CSV table of C-alpha atoms in Angstrom, one decimal:
chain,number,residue,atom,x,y,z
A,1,UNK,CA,0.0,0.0,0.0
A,2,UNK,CA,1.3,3.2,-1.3
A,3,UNK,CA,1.4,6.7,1.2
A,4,UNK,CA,-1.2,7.9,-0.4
A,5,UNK,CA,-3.0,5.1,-0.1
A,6,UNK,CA,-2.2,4.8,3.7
A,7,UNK,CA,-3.4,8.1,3.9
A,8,UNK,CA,-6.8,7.7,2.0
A,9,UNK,CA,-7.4,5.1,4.4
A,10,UNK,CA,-6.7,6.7,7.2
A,11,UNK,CA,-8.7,9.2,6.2
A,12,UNK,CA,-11.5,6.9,5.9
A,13,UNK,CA,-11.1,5.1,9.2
A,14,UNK,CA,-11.0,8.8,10.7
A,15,UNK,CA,-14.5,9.4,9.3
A,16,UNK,CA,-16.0,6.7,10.4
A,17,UNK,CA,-15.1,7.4,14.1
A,18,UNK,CA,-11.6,5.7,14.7
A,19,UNK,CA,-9.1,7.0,17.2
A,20,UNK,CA,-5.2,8.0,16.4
A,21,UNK,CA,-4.2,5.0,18.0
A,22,UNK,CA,-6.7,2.7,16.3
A,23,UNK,CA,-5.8,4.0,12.9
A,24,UNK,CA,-2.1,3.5,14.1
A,25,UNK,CA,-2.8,0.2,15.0
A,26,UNK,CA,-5.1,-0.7,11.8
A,27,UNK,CA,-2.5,0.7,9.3
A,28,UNK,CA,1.2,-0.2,11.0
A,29,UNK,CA,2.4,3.4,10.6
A,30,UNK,CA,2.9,5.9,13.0
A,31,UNK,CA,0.9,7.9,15.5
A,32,UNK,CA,2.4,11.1,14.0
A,33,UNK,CA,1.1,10.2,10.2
A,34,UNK,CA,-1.9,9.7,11.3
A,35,UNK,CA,-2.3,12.9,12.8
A,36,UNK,CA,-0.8,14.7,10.0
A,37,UNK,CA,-3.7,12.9,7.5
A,38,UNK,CA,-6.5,13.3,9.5
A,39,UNK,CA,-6.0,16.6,11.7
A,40,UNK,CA,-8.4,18.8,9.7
A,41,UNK,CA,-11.1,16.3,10.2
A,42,UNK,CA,-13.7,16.5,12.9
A,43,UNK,CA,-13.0,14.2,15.9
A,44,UNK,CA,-14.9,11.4,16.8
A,45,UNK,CA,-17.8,11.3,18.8
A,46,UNK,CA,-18.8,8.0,19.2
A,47,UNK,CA,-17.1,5.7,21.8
A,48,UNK,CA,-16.3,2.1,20.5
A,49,UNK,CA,-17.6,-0.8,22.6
A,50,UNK,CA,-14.7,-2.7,24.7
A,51,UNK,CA,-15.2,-6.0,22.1
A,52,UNK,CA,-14.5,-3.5,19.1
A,53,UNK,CA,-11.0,-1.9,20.9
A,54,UNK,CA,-10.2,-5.1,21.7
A,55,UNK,CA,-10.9,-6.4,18.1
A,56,UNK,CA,-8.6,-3.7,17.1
A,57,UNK,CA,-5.3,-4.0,19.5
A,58,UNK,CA,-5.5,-7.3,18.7
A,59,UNK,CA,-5.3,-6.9,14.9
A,60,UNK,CA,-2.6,-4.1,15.5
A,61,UNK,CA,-0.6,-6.7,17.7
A,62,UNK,CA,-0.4,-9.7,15.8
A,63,UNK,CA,1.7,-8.4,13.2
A,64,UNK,CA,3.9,-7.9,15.7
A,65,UNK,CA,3.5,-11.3,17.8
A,66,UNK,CA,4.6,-12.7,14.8
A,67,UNK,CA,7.5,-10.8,13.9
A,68,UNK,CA,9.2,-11.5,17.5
A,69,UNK,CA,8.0,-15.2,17.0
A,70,UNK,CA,9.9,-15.3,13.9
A,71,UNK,CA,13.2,-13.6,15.5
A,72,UNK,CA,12.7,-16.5,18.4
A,73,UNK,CA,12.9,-18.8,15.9
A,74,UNK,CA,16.0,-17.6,13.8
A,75,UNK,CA,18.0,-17.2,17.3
A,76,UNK,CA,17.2,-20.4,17.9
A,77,UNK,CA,17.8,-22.7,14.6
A,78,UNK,CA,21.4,-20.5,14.7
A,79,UNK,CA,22.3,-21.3,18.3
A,80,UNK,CA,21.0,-25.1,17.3
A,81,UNK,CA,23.7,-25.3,14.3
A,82,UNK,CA,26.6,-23.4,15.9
A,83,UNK,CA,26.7,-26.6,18.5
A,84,UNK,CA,27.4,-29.2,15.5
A,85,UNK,CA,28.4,-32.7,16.5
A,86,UNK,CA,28.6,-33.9,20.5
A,87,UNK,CA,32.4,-36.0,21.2
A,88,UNK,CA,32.0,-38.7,23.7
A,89,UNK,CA,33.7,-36.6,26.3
A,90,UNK,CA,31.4,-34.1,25.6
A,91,UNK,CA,28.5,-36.2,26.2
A,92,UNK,CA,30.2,-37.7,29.5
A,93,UNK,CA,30.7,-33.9,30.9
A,94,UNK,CA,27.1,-33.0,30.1
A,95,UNK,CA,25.8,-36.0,31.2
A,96,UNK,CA,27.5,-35.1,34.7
A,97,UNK,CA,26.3,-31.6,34.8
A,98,UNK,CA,22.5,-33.0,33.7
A,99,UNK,CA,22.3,-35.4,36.2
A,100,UNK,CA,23.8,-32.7,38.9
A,101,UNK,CA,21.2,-30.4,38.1
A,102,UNK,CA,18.1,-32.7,38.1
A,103,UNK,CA,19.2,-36.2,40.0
A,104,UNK,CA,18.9,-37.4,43.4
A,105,UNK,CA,21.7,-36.0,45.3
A,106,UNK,CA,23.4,-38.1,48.8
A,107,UNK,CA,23.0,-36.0,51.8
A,108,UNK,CA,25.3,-36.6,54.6
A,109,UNK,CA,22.1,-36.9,56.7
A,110,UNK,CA,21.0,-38.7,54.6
A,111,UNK,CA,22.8,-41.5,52.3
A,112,UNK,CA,21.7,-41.9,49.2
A,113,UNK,CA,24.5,-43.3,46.5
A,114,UNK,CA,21.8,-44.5,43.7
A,115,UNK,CA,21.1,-43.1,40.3
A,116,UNK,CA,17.6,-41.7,40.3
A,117,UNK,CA,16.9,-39.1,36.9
A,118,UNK,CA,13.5,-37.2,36.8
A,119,UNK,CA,12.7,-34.9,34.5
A,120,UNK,CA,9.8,-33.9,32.3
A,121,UNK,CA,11.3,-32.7,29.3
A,122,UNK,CA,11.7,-35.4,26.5
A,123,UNK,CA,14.9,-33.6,25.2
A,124,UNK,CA,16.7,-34.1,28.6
A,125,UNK,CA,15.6,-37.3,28.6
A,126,UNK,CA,16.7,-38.1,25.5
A,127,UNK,CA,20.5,-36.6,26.3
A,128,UNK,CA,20.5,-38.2,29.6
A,129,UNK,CA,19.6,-42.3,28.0
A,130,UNK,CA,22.0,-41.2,25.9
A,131,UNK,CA,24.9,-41.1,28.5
A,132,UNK,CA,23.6,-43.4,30.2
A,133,UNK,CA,24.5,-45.7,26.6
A,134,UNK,CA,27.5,-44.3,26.5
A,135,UNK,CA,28.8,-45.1,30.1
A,136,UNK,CA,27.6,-49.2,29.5
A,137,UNK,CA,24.6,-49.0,31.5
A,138,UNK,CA,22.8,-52.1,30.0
A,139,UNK,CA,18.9,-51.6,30.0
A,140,UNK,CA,19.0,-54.4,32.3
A,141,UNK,CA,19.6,-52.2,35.2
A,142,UNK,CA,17.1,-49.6,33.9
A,143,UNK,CA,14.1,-49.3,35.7
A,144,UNK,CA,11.1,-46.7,34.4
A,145,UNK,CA,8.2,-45.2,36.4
A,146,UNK,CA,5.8,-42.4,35.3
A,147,UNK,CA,4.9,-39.6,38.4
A,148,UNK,CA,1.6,-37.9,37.2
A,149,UNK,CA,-1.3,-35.7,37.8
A,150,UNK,CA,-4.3,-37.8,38.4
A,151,UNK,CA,-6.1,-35.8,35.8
A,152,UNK,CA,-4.0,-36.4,33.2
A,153,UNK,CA,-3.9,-39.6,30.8
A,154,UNK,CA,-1.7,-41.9,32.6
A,155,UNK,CA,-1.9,-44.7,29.7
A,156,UNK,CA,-0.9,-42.2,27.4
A,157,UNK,CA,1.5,-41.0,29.2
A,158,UNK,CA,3.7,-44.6,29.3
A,159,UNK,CA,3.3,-44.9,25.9
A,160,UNK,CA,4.6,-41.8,24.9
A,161,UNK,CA,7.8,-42.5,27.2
A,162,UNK,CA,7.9,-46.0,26.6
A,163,UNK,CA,8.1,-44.7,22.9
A,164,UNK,CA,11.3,-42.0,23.8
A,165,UNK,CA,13.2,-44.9,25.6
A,166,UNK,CA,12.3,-47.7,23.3
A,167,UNK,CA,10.4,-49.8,26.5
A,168,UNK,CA,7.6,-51.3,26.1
A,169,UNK,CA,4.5,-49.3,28.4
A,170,UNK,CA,4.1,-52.8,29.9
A,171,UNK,CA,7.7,-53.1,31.6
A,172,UNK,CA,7.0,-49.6,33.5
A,173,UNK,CA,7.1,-50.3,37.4
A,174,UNK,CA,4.3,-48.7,39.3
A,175,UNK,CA,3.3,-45.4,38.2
A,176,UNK,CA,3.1,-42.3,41.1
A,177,UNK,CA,-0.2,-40.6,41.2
A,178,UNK,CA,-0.2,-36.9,42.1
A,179,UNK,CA,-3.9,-36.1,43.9
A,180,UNK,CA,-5.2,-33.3,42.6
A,181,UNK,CA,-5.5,-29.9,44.8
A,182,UNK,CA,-8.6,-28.0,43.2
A,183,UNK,CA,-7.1,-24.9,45.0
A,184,UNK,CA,-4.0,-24.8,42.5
A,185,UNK,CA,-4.6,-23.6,39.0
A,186,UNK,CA,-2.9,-26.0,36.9
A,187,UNK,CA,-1.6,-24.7,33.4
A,188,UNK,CA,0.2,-28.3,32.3
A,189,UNK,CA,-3.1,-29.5,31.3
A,190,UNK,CA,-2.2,-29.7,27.5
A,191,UNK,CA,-1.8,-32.8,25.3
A,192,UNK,CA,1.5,-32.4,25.4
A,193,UNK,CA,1.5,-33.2,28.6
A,194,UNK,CA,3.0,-36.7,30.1
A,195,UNK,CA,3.6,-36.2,33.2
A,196,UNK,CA,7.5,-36.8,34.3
A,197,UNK,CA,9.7,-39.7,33.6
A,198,UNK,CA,11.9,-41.5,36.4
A,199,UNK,CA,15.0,-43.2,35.4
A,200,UNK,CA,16.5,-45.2,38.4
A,201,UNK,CA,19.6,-47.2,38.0
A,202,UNK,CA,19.8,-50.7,39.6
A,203,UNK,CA,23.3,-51.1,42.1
A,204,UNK,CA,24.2,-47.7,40.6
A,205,UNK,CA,26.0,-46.9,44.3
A,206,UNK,CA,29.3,-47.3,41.9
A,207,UNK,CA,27.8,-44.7,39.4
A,208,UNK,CA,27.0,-42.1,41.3
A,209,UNK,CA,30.7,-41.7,43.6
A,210,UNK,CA,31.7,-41.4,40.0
A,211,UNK,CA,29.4,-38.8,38.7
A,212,UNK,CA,29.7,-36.4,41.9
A,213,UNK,CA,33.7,-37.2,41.7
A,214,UNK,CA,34.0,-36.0,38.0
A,215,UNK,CA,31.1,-33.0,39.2
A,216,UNK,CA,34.1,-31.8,41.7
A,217,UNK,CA,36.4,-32.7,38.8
A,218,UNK,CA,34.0,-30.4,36.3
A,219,UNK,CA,34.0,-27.3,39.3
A,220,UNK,CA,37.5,-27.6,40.1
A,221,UNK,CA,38.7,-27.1,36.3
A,222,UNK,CA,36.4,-24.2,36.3
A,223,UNK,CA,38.8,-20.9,35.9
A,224,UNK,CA,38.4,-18.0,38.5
A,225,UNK,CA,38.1,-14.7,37.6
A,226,UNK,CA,40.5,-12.4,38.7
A,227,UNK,CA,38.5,-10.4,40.2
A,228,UNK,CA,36.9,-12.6,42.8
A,229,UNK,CA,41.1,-13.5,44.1
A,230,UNK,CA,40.8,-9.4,45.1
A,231,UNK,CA,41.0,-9.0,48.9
């Protein structure tokens, strides 16, 4: 659409009772063009209902939604192909790090030397079967369980892992049931939702000195800055 254009429909839009900022919104130019179409013309009289502004923002804002979804995605796809291919060492440090972050941890009040993975996101457990693999954990000494709200689609839900880990639904140990508090306002209520997936790691008391030892390994190796050595 041309300026002039713009402007004729500005014009229009004027006429038939829009606001600056509706116009603006409409059109995807700005506030200041509008003015400088439209200023000789009479000013509205008529108020628009609250479904009608609403109608309009939204309109004005989608163009705009998309945009930034579109920037999300490019940042994304960029970051995902700058990482290229994962060495075995790689694996084994991230693997470490994962399971630091998200496994059951011993407590000295507490002892607690097995390997016990939860985690709801299929990527993570994707990354973490993977190390798993490449450390010789046979899926002998796997054991899965599901932990879900009672709401949700528990069959469903052990298929869909079972699928990820390459288990059949029927070799799943007991699934946890989380009761439902009508008090909370739930937002993982989706169909992508499956609940979370427990990975625990038979006689794994072995596994885990190593993964904390190479996790003090993983800190220690860590540089200081400079500036934290300042007295």
């Amino acid at each position: 659409m041309t300026k002039s254009d713009l402007r004729e429909r500005a014009r229009d839009l004027r006429l038939r009772g829009w606001t600056y900022d509706e116009i603006r919104a409409e059109l995807g130019c700005s506030k200041s063009s509008v003015s400088l179409w439209v200023r000789d013309l009479p000013k509205p009289e008529r108020k628009r209902t609250r479904e009608e502004a609403s109608e309009i923002a939204r309109r004005g804002w989608d163009p705009v939604l998309l945009r930034r979804e579109e920037e999300r995605r490019a940042v994304k796809l960029t970051a995902a192909e700058e990482v290229g291919t994962v060495s075995e060492r790689e694996l084994f440090l991230l693997g470490v790090a994962l399971y630091w972050a998200e496994g059951t941890k011993d407590k000295p009040h507490a002892r607690r030397e097995r390997v016990v993975f939860v985690n709801s996101d299929p990527g993570m457990v994707r990354v973490f079967t993977a190390w798993l693999d490449l450390l010789g954990v046979g899926a002998e000494r796997r054991r899965y369980a599901v932990m879900i709200h009672e709401t949700a689609d528990a069959t469903a839900a052990e298929q869909f892992w079972g699928d990820l880990v390459g288990v059949a639904p029927s070799a799943f140990c007991k699934t946890t049931v989380k009761r439902h508090d009508p008090r909370t306002n739930r937002k993982n209520r989706s169909a992508g939702y499956h609940g979370c997936l427990s990975i625990r790691i038979l006689g794994s008391a072995d596994l885990y000195r190593r993964i904390e030892g190479a996790w003090c390994g993983i800190v220690g190796a860590v540089p200081i800055s400079p500036s934290r050595n300042r007295t």
